[in-house]
GROMACS .gro file of C-alpha atoms in nm:
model
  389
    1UNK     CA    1  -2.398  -1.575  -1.395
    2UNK     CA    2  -2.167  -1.417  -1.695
    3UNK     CA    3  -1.864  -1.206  -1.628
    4UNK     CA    4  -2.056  -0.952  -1.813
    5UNK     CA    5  -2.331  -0.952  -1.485
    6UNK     CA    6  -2.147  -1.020  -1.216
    7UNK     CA    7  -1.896  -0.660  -1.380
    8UNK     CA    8  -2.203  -0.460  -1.471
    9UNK     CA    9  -2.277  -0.525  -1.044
   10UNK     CA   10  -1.947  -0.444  -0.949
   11UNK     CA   11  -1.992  -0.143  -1.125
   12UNK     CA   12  -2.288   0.000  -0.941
   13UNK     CA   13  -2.079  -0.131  -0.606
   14UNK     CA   14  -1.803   0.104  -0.723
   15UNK     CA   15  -2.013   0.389  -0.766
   16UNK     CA   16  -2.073   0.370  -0.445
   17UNK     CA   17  -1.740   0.329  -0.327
   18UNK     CA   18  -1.595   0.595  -0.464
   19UNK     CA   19  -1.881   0.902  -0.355
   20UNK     CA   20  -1.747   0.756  -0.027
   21UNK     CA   21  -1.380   1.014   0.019
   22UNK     CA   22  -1.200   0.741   0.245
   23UNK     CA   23  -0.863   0.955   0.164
   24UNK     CA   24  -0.627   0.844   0.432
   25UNK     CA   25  -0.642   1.137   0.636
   26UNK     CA   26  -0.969   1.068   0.689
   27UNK     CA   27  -1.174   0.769   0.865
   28UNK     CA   28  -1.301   0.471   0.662
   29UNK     CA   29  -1.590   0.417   0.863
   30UNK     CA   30  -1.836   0.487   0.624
   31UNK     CA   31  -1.712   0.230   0.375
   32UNK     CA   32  -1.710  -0.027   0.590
   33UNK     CA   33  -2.051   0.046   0.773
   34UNK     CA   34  -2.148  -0.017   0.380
   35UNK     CA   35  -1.984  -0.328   0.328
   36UNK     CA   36  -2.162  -0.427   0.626
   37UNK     CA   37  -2.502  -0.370   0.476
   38UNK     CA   38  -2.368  -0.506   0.194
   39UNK     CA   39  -2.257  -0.842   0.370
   40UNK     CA   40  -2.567  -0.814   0.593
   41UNK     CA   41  -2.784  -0.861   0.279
   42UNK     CA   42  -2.700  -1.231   0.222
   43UNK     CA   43  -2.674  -1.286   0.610
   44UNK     CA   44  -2.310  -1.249   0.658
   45UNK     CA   45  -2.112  -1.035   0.997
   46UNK     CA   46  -1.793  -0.911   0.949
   47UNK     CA   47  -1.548  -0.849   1.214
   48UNK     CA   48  -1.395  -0.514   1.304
   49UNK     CA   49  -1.023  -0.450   1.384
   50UNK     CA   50  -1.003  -0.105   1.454
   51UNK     CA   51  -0.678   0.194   1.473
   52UNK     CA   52  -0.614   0.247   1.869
   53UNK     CA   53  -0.838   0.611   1.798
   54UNK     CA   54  -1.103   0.400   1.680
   55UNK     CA   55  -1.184   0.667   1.378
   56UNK     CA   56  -1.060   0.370   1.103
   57UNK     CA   57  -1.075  -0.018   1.101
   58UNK     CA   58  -0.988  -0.300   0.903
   59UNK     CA   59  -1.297  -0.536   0.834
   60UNK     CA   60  -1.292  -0.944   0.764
   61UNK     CA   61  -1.616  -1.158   0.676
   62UNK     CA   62  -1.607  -1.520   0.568
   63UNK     CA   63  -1.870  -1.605   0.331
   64UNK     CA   64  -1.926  -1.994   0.335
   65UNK     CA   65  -1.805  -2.320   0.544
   66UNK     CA   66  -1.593  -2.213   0.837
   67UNK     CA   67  -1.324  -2.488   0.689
   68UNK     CA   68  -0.967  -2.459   0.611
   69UNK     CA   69  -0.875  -2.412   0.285
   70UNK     CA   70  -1.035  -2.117   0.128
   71UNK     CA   71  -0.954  -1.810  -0.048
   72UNK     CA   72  -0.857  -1.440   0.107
   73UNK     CA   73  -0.947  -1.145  -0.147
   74UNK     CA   74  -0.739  -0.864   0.049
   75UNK     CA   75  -0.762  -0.464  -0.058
   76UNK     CA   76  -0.753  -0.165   0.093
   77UNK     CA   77  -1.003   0.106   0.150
   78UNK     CA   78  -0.817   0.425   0.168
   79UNK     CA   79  -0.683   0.627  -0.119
   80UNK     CA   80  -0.451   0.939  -0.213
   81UNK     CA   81  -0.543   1.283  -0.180
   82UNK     CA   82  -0.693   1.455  -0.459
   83UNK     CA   83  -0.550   1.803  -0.361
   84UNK     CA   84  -0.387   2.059  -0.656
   85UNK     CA   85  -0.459   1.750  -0.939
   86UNK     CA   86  -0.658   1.881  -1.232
   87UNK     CA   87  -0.917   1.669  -1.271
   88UNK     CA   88  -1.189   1.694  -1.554
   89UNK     CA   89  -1.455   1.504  -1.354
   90UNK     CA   90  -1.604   1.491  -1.030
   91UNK     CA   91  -1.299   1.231  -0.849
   92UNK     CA   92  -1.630   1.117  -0.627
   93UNK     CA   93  -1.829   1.031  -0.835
   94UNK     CA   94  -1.784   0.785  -1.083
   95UNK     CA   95  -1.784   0.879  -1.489
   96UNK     CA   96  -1.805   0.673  -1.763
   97UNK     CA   97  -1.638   0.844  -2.057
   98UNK     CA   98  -1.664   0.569  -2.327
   99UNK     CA   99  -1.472   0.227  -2.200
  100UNK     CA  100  -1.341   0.384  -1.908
  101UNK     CA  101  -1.488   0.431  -1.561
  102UNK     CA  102  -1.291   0.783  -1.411
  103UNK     CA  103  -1.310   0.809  -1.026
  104UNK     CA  104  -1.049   0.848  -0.718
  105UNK     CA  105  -0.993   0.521  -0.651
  106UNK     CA  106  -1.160   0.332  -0.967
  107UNK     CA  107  -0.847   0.129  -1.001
  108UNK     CA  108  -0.616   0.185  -0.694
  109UNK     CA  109  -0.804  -0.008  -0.539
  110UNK     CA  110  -1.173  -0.010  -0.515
  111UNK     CA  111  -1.253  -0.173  -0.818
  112UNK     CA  112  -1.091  -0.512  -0.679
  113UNK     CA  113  -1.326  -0.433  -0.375
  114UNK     CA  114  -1.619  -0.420  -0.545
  115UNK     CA  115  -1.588  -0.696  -0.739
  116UNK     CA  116  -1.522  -0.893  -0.453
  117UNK     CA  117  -1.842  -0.771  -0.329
  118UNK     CA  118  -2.027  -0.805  -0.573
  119UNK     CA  119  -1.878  -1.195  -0.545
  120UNK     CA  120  -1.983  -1.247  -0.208
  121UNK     CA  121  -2.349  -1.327  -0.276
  122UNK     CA  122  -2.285  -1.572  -0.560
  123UNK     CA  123  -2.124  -1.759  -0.314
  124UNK     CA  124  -2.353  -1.755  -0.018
  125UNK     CA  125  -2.618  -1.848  -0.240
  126UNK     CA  126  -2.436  -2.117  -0.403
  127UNK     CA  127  -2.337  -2.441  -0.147
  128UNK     CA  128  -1.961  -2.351  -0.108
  129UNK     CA  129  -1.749  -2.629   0.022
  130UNK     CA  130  -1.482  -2.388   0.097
  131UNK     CA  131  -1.517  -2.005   0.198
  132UNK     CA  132  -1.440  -1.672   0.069
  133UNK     CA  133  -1.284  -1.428   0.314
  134UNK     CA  134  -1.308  -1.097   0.233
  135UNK     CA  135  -1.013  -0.866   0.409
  136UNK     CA  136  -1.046  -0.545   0.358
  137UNK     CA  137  -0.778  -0.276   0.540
  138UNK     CA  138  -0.733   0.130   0.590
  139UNK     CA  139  -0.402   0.295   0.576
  140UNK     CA  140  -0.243   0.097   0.299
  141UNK     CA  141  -0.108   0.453   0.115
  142UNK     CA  142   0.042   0.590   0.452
  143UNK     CA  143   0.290   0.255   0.487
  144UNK     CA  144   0.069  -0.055   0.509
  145UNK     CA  145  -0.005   0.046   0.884
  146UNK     CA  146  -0.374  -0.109   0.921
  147UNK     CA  147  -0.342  -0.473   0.782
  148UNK     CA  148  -0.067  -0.592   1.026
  149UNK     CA  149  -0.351  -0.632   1.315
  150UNK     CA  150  -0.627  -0.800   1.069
  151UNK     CA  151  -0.379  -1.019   0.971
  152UNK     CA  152  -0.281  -1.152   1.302
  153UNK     CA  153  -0.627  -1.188   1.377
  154UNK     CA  154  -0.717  -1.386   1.042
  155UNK     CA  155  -0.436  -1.611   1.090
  156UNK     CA  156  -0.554  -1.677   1.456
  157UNK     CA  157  -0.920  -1.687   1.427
  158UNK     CA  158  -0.980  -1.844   1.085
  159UNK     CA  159  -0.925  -2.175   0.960
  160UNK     CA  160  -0.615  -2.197   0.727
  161UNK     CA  161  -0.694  -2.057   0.396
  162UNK     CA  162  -0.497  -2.201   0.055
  163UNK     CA  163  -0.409  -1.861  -0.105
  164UNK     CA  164  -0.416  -1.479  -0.049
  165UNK     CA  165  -0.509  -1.233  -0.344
  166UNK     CA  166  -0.433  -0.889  -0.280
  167UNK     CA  167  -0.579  -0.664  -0.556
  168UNK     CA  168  -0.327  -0.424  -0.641
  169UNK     CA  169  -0.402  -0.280  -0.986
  170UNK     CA  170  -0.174  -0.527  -1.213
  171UNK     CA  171  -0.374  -0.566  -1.556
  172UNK     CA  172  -0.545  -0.922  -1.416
  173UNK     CA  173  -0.207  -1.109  -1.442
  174UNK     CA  174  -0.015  -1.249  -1.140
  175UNK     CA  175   0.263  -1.073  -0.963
  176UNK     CA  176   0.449  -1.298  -0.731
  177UNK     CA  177   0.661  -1.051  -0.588
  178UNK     CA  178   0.767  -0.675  -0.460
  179UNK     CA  179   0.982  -0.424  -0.278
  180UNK     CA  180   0.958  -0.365   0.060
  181UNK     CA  181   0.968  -0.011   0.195
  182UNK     CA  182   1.099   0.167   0.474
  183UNK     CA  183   1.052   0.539   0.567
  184UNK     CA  184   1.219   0.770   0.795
  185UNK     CA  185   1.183   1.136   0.910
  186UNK     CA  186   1.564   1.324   0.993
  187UNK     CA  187   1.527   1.639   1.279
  188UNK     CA  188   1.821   1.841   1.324
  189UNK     CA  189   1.820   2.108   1.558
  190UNK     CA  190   2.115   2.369   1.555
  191UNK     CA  191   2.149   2.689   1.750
  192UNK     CA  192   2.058   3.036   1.536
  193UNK     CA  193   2.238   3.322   1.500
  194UNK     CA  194   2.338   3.576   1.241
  195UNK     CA  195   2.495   3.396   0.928
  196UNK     CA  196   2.789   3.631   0.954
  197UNK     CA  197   2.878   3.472   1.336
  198UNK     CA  198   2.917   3.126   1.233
  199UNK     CA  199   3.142   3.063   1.562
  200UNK     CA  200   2.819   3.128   1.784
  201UNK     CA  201   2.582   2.933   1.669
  202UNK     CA  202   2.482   2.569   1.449
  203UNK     CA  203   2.315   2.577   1.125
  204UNK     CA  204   2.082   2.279   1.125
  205UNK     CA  205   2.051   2.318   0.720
  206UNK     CA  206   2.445   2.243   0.722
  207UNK     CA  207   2.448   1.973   0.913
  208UNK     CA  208   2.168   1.803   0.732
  209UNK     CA  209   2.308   1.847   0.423
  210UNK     CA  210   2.607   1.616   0.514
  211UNK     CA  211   2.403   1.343   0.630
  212UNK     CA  212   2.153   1.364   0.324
  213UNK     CA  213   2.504   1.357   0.139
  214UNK     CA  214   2.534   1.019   0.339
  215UNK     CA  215   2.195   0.896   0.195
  216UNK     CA  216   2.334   1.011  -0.174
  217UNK     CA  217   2.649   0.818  -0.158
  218UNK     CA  218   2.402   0.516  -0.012
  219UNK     CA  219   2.164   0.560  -0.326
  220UNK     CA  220   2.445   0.530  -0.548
  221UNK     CA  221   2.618   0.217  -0.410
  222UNK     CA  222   2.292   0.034  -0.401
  223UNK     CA  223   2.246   0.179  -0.785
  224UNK     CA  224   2.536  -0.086  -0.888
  225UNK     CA  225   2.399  -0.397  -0.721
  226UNK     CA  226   2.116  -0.611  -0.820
  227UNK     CA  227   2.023  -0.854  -1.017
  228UNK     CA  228   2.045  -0.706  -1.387
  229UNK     CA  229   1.840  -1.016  -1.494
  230UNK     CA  230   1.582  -1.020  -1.183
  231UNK     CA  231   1.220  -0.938  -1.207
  232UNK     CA  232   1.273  -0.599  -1.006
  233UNK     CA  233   1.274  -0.278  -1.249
  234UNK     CA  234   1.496  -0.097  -1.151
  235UNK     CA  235   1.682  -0.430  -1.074
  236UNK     CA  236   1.828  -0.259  -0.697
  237UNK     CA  237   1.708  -0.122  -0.418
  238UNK     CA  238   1.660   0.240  -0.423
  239UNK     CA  239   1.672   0.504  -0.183
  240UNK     CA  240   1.525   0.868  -0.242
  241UNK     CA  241   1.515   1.197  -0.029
  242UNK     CA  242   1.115   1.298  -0.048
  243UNK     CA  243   1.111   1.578   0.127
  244UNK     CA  244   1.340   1.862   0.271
  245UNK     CA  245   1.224   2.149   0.495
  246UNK     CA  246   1.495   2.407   0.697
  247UNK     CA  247   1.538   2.707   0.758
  248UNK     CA  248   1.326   3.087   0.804
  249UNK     CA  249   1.594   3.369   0.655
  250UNK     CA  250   1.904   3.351   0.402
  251UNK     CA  251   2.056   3.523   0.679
  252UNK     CA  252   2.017   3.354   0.976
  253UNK     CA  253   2.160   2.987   1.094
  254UNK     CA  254   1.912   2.738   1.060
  255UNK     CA  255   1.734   2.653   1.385
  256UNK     CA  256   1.566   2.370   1.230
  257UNK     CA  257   1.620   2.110   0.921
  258UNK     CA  258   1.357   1.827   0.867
  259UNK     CA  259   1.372   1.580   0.562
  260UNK     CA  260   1.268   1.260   0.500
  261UNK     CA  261   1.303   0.949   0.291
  262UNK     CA  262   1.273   0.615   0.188
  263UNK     CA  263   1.426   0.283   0.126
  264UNK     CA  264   1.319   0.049  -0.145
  265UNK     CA  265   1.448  -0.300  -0.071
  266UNK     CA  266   1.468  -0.604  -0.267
  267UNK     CA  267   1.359  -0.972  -0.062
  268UNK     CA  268   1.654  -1.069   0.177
  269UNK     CA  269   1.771  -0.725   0.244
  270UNK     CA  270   1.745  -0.520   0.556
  271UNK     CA  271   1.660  -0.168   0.549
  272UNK     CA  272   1.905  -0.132   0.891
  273UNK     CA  273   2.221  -0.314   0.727
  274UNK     CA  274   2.204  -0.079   0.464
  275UNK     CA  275   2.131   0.237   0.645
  276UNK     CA  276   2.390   0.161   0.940
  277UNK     CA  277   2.695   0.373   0.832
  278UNK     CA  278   2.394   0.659   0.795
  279UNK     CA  279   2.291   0.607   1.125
  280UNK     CA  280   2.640   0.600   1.280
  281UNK     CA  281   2.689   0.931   1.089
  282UNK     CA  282   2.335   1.083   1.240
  283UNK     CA  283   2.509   1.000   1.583
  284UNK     CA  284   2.860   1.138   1.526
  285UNK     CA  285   2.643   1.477   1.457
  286UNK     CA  286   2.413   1.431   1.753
  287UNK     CA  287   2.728   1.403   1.977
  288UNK     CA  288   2.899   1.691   1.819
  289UNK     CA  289   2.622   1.933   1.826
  290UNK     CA  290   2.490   1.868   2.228
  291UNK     CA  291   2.860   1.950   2.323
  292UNK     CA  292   2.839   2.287   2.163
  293UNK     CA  293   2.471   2.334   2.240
  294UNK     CA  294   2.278   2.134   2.477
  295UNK     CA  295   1.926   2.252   2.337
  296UNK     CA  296   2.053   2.106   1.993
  297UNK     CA  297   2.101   1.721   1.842
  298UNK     CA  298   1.992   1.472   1.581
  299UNK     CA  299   1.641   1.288   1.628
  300UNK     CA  300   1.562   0.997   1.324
  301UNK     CA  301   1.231   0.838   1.352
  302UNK     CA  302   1.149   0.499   1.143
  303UNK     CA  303   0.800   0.621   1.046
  304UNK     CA  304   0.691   0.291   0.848
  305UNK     CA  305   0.849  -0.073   0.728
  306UNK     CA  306   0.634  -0.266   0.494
  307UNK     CA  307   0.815  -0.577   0.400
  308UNK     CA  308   0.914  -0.730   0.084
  309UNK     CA  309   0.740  -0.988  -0.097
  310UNK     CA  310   0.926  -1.272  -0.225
  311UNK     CA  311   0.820  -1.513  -0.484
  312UNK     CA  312   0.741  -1.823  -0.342
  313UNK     CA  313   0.868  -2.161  -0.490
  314UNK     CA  314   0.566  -2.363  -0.659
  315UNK     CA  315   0.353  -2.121  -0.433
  316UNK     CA  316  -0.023  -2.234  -0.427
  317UNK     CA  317  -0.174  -1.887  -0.464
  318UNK     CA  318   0.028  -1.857  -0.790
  319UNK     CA  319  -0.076  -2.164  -0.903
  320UNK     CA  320  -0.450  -2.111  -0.890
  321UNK     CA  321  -0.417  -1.712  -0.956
  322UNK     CA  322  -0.290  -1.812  -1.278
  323UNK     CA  323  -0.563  -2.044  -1.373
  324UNK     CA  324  -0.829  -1.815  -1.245
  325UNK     CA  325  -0.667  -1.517  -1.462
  326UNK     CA  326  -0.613  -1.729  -1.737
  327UNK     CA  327  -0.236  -1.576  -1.728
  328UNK     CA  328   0.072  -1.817  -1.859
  329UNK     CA  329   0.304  -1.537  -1.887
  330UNK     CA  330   0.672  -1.507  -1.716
  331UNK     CA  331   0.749  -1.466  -1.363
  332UNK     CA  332   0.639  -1.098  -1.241
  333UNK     CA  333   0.750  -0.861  -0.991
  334UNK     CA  334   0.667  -0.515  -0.899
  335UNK     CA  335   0.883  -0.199  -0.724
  336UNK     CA  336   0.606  -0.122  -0.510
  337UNK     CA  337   0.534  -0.160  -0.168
  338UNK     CA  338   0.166  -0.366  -0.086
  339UNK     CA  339   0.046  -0.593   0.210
  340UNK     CA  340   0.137  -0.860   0.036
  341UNK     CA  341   0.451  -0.897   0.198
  342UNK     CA  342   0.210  -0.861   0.530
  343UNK     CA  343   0.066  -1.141   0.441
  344UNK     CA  344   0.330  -1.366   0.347
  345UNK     CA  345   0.512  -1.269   0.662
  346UNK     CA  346   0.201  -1.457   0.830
  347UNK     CA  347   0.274  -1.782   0.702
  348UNK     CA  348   0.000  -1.756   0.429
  349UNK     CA  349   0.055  -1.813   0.020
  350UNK     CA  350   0.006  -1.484  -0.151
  351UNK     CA  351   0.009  -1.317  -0.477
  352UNK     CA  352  -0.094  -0.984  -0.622
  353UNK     CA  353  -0.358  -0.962  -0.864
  354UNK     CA  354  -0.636  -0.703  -0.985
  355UNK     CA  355  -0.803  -0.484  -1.182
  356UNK     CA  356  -0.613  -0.192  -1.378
  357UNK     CA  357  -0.329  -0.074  -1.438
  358UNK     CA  358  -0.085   0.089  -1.111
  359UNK     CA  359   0.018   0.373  -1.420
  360UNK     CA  360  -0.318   0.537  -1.351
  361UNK     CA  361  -0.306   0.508  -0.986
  362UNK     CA  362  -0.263   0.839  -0.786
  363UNK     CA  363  -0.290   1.022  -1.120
  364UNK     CA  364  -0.582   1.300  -1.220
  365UNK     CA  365  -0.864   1.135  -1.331
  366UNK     CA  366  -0.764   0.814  -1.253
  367UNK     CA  367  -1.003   0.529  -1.446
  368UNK     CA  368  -0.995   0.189  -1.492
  369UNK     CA  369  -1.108   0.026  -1.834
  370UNK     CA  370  -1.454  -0.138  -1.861
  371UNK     CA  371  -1.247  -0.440  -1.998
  372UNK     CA  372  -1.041  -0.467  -1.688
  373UNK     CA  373  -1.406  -0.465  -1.473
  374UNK     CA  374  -1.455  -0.780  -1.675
  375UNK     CA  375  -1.164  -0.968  -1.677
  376UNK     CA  376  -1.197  -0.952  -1.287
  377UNK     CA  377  -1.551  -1.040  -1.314
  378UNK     CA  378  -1.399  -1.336  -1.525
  379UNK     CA  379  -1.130  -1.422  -1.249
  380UNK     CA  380  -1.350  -1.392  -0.991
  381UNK     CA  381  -1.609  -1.649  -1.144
  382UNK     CA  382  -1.334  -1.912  -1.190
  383UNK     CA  383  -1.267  -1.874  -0.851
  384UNK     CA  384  -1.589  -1.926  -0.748
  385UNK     CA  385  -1.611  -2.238  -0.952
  386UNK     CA  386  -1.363  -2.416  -0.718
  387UNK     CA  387  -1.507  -2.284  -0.403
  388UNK     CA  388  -1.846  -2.380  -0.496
  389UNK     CA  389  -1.660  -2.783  -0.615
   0.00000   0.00000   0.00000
């Protein structure tokens, strides 16, 4: 088989793919009921791990010799909303405007998922003499919240594997490591009253603004530490306010301020270290307002923690990544969040490598170039070479 085959089936996979809407608020089952015709084709069963609702689930398949030693190609399913972009196309249906394929989710990330299945019968037809696992996750755009249970389940039920390729759009060359991210929401509830009687009541809006002042002063130490000459852009951790919400009248005290953020961290930092004098500061408040109003306080809620991924010395996944992409560039790392870190935290050798480029992801008309379809068909193909000896 040529690159140029095993990409022009990918591409009718992807088709597929995308006139399936697996948009986060919504329930992958679909997708995966097709990856299981898919895999059922060439005789393989995947395994379900599914949310506690059971309305999404992760799936993993092993295609091959139940041996140690194999290969994990890991993306997920779900994608970003398509709500108030201006899109030129259909985002379900995938268009091919001269070398590029448009689509919700063409690149970010269900490109890498379809050439992986359109893999997956090259190798069960060929006699492998070390498998391909295929993990494939929901919830990756809400905080990496589904992988966590696949992954412990891979780790205990299948034999070791040598490497982990997550497919995170990066061009086809290897990224060895990223950010982790941390999320929180901030509730303060103060007492109302008329904006002229300050003395009778709490203004929730005030009060938040002095702890999101807190988070400011954070952002801007972390803004002066780093490693100017590290592979992070921007080179620190960063910390950013998302959203703010308070408030029903100009003229009376806020009953209610929500706002949330998030914390960008570099490998070897903890999210809680750096927040602490923030959280101290959300306590002080909490104190202050329930002795002037029992009804009122200060509630923060962690609502995700992805970890960072840190490059791994001589790491095996990075060493046959590269071959398999044909990439002998420098050292790469990216400031996003993935599952790679998930997956590392598991004990298992992991890089970050796929299809497209992350500047089109969550965009209008996303696409990713023909040529990128290819060079994973290319990758993919080299990787099938050693599985197949």
């Amino acid at each position: 088989m040529t690159p140029d085959q095993l990409a022009a089936q990918a591409t009718a996979i992807l088709a597929d793919l995308i006139a399936i809407d697996t948009t986060s608020r919504e329930s992958n089952l679909d997708l995966i009921a097709y990856v299981e015709r898919h895999l059922g084709q060439i005789g393989v069963t995947g395994r379900r791990v599914f949310n506690a609702e059971g309305t999404k689930a992760n799936l993993y398949a092993t295609i091959g010799p139940v041996e140690p030693g194999g290969v994990v190609l890991s993306g997920h399913s779900d994608v970003v909303p398509v709500d108030g972009q201006n899109w030129t196309s259909d985002p379900w249906r995938l268009t091919r405007r001269g070398d590029r394929l448009f689509g919700r989710g063409t690149c970010d990330m269900k490109g890498f998922l379809a050439l992986s299945l359109a893999l997956a019968p090259h190798i069960a037809k060929g006699r492998a003499v070390r498998p391909l696992h295929l993990a494939f996750s929901y919830d990756e755009e809400v905080g990496c919240l589904g992988a966590p249970s696949m992954i412990a389940e891979i780790a205990r039920e299948v034999p070791s594997p040598a490497a982990v390729v997550v497919g995170e759009p990066t061009d086809m060359v290897v990224v060895s490591g990223h950010k982790g991210i941390a999320t929180w929401t901030v509730t303060v509830t103060g007492h109302e009253a008329h904006s002229s009687l300050i003395h009778l009541g709490a203004s929730a809006n005030m009060v938040a603004v002095r702890l999101m002042q807190q988070l400011a002063d954070i952002a801007d130490r972390l803004a002066g530490e780093g490693d100017p000459h590290g592979p992070f852009c921007p080179h620190h951790a960063t910390l950013t306010i998302g959203q703010v919400n308070g408030g029903t009248a100009v003229n009376i005290l806020a009953r209610e301020c929500r706002f949330a953020f998030d914390l960008r961290t570099l490998p070897g930092q903890e999210p809680e270290a750096i927040l602490a004098p923030f959280f101290r500061a959300c306590e002080a408040a909490d104190a202050d307002l329930r002795a002037r109003f029992p009804d009122t306080g200060v509630r923060v809620e962690r609502r995700s923690r992805t970890p960072s991924f840190a490059p791994e010395a001589d790491g095996v996944a990075e060493r046959l990544a590269r071959r398999w992409a044909g990439d002998n560039g420098p050292a790469r790392a990216v400031p996003y969040a993935a599952e790679a870190g998930q997956f590392q935290g598991a004990g298992f050798s992991t890089v970050i490598c796929g299809p497209g480029s992350i500047a089109q992801a969550h965009q209008p008309d996303e696409y990713i170039e023909v040529a990128q379809m290819e060079r994973g068909a290319a990758f993919m193909l080299r990787l099938a070479d050693d599985l197949l000896g």
